[in-house]
XYZ file of N, CA, C and O in Angstrom:
524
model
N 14.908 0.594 -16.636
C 13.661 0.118 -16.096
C 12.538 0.980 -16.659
O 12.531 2.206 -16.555
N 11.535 0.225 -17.295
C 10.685 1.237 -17.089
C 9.656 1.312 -16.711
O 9.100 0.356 -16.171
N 8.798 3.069 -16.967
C 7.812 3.711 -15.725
C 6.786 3.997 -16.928
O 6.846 4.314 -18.116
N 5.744 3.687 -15.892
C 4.330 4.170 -16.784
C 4.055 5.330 -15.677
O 3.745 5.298 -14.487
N 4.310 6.365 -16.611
C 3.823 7.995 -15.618
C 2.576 8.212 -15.987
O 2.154 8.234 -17.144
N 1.831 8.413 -14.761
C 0.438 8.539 -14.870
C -0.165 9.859 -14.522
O 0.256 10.306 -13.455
N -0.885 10.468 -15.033
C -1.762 12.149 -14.610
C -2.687 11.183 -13.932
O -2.917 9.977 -14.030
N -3.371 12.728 -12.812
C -4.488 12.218 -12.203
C -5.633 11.385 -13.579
O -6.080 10.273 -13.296
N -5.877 11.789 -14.479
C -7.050 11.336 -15.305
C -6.375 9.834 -15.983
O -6.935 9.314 -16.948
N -5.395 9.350 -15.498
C -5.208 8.010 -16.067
C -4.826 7.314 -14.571
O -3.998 6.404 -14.535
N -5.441 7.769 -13.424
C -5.273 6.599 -12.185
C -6.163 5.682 -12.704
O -6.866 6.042 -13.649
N -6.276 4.454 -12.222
C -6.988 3.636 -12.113
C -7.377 3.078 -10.544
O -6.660 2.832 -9.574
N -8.889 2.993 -10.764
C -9.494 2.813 -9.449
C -10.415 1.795 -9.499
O -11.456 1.719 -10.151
N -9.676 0.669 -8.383
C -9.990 -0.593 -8.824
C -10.775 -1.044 -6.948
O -10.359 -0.912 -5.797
N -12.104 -1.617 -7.611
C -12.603 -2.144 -6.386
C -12.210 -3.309 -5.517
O -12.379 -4.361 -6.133
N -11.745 -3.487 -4.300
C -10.790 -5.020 -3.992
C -12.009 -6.110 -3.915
O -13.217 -6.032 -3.689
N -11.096 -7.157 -4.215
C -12.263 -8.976 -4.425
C -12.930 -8.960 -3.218
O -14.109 -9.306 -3.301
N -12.498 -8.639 -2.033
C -13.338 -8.851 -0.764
C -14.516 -7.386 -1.042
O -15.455 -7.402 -0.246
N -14.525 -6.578 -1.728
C -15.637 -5.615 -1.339
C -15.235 -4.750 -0.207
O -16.047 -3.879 0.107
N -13.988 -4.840 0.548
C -13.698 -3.364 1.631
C -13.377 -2.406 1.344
O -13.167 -1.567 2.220
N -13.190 -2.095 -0.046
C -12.102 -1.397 -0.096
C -12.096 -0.729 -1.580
O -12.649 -1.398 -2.454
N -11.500 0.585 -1.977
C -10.825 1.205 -3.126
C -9.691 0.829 -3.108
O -9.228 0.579 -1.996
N -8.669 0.614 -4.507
C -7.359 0.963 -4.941
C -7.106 1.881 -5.723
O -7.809 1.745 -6.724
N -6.173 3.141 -5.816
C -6.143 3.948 -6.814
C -4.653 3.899 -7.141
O -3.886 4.365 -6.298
N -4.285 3.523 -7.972
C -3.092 3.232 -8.719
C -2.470 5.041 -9.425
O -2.630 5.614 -10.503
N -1.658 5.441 -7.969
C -0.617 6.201 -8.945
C 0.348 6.370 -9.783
O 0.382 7.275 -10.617
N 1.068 5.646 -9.647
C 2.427 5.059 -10.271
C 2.745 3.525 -10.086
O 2.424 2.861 -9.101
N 3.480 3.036 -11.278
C 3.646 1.433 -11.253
C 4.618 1.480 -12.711
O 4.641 2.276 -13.650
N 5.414 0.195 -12.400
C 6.441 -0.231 -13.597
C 5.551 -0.865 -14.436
O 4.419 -1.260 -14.156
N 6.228 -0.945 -15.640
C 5.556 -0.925 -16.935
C 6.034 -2.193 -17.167
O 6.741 -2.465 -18.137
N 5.572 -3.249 -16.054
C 6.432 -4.745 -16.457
C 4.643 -5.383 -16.053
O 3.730 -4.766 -15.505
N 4.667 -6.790 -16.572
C 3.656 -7.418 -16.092
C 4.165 -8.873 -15.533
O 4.407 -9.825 -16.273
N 4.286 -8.889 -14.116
C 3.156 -8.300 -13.394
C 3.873 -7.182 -12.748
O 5.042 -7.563 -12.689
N 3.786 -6.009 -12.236
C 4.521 -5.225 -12.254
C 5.562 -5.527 -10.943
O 5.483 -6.554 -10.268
N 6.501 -4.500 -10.719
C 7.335 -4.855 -10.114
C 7.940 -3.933 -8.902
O 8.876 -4.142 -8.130
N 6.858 -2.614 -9.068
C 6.965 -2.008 -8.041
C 4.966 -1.367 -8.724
O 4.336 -1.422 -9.781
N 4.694 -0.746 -7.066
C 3.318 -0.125 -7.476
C 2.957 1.246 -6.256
O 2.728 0.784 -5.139
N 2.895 2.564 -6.320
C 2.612 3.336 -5.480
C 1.125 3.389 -5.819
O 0.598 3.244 -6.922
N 0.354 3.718 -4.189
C -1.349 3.387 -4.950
C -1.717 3.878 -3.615
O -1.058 3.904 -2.576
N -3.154 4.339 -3.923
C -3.675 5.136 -2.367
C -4.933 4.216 -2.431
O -5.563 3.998 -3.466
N -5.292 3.586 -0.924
C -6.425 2.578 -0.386
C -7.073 3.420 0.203
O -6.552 4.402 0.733
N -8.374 3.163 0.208
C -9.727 3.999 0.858
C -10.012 2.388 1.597
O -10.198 1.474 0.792
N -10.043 2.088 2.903
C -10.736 1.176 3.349
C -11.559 1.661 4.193
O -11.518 2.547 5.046
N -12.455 0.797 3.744
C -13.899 0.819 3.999
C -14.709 -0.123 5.213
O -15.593 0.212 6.001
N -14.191 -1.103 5.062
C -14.743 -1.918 6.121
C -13.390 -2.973 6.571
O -12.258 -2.935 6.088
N -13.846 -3.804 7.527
C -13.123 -4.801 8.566
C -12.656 -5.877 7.464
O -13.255 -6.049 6.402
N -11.411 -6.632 7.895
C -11.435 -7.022 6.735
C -10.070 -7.759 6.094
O -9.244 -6.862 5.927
N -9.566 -8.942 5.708
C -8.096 -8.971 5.329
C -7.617 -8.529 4.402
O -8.199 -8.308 3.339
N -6.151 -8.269 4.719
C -5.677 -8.022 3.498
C -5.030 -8.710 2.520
O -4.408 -9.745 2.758
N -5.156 -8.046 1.051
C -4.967 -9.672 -0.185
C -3.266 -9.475 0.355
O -2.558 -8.606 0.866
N -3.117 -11.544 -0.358
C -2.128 -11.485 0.042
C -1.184 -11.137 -1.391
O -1.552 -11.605 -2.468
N 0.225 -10.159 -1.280
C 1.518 -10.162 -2.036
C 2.414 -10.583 -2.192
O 3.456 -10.060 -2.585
N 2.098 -12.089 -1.790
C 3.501 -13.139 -1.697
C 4.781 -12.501 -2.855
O 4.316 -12.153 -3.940
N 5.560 -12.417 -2.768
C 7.019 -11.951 -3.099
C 7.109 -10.084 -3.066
O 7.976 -9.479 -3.696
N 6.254 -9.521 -2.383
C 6.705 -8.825 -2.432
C 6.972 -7.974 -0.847
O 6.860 -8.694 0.145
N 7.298 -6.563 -0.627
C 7.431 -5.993 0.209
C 6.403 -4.714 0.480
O 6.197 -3.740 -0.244
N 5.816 -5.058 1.796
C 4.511 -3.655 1.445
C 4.854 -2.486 2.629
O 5.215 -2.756 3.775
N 4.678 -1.277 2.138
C 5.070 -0.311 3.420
C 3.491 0.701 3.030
O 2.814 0.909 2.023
N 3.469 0.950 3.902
C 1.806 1.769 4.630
C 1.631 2.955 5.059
O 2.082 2.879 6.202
N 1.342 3.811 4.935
C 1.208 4.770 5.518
C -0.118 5.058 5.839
O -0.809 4.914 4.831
N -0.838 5.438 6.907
C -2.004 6.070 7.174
C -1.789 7.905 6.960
O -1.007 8.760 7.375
N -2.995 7.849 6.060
C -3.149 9.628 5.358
C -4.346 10.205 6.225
O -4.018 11.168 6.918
N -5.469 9.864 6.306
C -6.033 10.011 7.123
C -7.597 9.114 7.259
O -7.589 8.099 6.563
N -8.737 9.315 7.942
C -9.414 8.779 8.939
C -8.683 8.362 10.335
O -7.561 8.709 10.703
N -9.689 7.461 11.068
C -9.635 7.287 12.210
C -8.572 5.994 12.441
O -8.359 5.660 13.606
N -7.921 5.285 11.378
C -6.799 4.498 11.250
C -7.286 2.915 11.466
O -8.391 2.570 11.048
N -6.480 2.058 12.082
C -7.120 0.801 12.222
C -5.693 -0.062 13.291
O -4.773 0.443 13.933
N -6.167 -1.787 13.026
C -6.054 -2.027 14.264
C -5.628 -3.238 12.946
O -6.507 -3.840 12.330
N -4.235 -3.420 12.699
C -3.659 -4.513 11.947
C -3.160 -5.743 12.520
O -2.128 -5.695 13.188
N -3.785 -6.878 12.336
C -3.239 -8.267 12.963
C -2.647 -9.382 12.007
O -3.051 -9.999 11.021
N -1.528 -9.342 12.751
C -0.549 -10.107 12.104
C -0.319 -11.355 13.453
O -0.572 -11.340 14.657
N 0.246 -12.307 12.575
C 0.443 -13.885 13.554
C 1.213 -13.816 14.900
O 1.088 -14.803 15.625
N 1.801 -13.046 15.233
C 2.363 -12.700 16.365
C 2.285 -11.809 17.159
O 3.054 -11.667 18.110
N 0.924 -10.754 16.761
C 0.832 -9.780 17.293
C -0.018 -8.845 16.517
O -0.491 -9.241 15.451
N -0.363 -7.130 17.122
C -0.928 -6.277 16.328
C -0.378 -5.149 16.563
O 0.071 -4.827 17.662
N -0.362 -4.307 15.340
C -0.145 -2.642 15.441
C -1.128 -1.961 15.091
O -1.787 -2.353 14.128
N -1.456 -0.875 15.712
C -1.958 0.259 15.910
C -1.513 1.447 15.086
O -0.558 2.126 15.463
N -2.319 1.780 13.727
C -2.253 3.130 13.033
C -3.649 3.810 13.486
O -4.826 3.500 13.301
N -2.979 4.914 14.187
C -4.218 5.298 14.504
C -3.692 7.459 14.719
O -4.332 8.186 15.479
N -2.554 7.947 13.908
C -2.123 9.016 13.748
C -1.854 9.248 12.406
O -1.048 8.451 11.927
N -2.206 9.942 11.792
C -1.953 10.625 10.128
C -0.286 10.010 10.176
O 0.287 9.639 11.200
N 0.256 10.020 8.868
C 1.903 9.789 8.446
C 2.300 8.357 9.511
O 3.512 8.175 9.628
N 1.581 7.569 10.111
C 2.159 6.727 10.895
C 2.436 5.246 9.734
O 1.668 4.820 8.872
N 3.938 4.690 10.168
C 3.909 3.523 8.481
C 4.561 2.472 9.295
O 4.973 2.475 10.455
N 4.535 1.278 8.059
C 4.780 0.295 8.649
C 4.993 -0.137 7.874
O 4.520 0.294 6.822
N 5.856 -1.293 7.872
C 6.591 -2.352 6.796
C 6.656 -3.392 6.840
O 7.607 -3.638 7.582
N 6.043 -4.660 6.351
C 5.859 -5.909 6.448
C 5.929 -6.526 4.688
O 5.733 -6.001 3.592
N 6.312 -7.886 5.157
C 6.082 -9.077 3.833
C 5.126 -8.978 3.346
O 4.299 -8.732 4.224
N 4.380 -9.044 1.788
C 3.347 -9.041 1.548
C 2.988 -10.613 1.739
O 1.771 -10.798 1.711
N 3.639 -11.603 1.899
C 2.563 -12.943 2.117
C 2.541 -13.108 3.685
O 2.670 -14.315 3.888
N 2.469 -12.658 4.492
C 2.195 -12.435 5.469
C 0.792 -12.877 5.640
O 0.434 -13.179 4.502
N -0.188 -13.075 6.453
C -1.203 -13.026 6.689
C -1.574 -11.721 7.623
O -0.835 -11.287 8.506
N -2.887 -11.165 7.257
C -2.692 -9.435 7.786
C -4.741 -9.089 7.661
O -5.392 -8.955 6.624
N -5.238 -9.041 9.078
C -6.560 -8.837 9.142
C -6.599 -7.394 9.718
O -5.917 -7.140 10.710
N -7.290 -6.537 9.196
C -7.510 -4.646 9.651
C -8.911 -4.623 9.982
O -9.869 -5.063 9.347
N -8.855 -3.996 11.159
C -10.259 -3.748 12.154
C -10.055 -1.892 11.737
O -9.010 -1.243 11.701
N -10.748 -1.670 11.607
C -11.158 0.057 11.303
C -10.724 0.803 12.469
O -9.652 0.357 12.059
N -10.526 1.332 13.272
C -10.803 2.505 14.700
C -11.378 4.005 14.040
O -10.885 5.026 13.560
N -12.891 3.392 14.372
C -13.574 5.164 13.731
C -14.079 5.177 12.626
O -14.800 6.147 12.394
N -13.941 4.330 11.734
C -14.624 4.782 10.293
C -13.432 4.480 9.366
O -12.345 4.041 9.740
N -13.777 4.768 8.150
C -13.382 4.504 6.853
C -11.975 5.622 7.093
O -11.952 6.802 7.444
N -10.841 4.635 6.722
C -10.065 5.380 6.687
C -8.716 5.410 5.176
O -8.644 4.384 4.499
N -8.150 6.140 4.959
C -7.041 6.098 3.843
C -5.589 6.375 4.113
O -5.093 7.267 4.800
N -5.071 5.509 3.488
C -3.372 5.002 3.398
C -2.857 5.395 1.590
O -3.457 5.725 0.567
N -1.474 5.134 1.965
C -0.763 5.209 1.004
C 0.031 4.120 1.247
O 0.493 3.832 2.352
N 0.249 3.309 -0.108
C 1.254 2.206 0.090
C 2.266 2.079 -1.234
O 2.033 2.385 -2.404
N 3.585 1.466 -0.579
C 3.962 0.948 -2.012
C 4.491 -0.432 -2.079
O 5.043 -0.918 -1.092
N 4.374 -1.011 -3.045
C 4.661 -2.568 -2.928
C 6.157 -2.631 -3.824
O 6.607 -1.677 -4.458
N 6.458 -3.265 -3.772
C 7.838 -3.948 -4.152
C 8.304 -4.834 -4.308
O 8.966 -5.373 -3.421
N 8.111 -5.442 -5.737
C 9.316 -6.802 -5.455
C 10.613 -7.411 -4.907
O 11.762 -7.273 -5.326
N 10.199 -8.043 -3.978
C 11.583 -8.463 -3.242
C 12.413 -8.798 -4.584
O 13.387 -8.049 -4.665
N 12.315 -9.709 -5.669
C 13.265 -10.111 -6.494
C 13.820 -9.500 -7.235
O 14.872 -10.008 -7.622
N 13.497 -8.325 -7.737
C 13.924 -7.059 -7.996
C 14.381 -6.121 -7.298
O 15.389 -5.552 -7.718
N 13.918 -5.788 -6.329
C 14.272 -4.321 -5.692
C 14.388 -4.132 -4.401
O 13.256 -4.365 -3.976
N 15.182 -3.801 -3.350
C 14.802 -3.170 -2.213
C 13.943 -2.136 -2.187
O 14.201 -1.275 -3.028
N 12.923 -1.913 -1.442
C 12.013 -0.415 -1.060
C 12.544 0.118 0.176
O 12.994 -0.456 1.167
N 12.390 1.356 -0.103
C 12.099 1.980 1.189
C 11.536 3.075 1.319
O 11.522 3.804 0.328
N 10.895 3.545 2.567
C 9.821 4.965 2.599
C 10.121 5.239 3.271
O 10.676 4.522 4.103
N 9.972 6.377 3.364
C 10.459 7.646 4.776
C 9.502 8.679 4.806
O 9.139 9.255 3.780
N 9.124 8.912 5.799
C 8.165 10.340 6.160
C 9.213 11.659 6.209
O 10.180 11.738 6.967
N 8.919 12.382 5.509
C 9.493 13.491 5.820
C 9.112 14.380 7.026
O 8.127 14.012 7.666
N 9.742 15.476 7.418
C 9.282 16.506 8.704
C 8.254 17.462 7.761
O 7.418 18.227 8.242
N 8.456 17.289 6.539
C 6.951 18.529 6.506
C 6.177 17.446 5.802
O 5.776 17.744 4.677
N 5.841 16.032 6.334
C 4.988 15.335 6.550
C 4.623 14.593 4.818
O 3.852 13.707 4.453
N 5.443 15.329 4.209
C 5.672 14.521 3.088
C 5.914 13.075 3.030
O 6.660 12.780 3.963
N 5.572 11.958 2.267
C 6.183 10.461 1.502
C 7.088 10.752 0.676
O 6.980 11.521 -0.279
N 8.555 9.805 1.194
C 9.663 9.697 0.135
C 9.660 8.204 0.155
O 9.779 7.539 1.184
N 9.469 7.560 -1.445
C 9.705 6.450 -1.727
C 10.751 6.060 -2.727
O 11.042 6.888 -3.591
N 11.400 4.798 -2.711
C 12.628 4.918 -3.307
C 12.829 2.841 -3.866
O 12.336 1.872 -3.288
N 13.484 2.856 -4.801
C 14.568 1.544 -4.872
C 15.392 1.796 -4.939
O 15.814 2.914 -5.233
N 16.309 0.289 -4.547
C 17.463 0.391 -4.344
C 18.014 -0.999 -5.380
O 19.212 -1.269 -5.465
């Protein structure tokens, strides 16, 4: 498989179509369209999120004041540093702020390729992985 390894001076930081938001692209497969992507979000305002039909998205809140995620059956609450969550990317998925502009870490994954998975470590570290 392969990896496009990136230094900080080759992230790419991409503004989202709705205007809420930063993407900063740390790591991603070297396939198009790619097939896995680790990337840190600065959101900024209220707001949905795009959708990733085929793939798998897991979340982490890094810090600000977190937010208030609604999904069709319900909502969760990130509103503690390292707190994550794992959902479908075609999901439908609207984020209300709590507090201000806040930042996550995510990684996406193709279901047709790969299982993901993330784990918080105890010294508060991200472990991300395929399977």
């Amino acid at each position: 498989m392969p990896i496009h390894c990136l230094t900080p001076a080759d992230y790419r930081v991409v503004r989202w179509k709705n205007g809420g938001g930063w993407t900063t692209d740390i790591a991603l497969s070297n396939d198009d369209p790619y097939r896995w992507r680790a990337s840190r979000a600065e959101v900024e305002t209220d707001g949905p999120f795009s959708d990733f039909s085929g793939y798998d998205r897991f979340l982490v809140l890094l810090s600000g004041g977190g937010f208030r995620l609604q999904f069709p059956g319900g909502a969760q609450i990130l509103d503690r540093p390292l707190q994550k969550i794992e959902f479908a990317g075609e999901i439908p998925v609207s984020c209300a702020l709590l507090g201000g502009p806040s930042t996550d870490f995510n990684w996406v994954v193709a279901r047709e390729h790969f299982a993901g998975s993330l784990a918080v470590l105890s010294a508060g570290e991200v472990a991300f992985a395929l399977v």
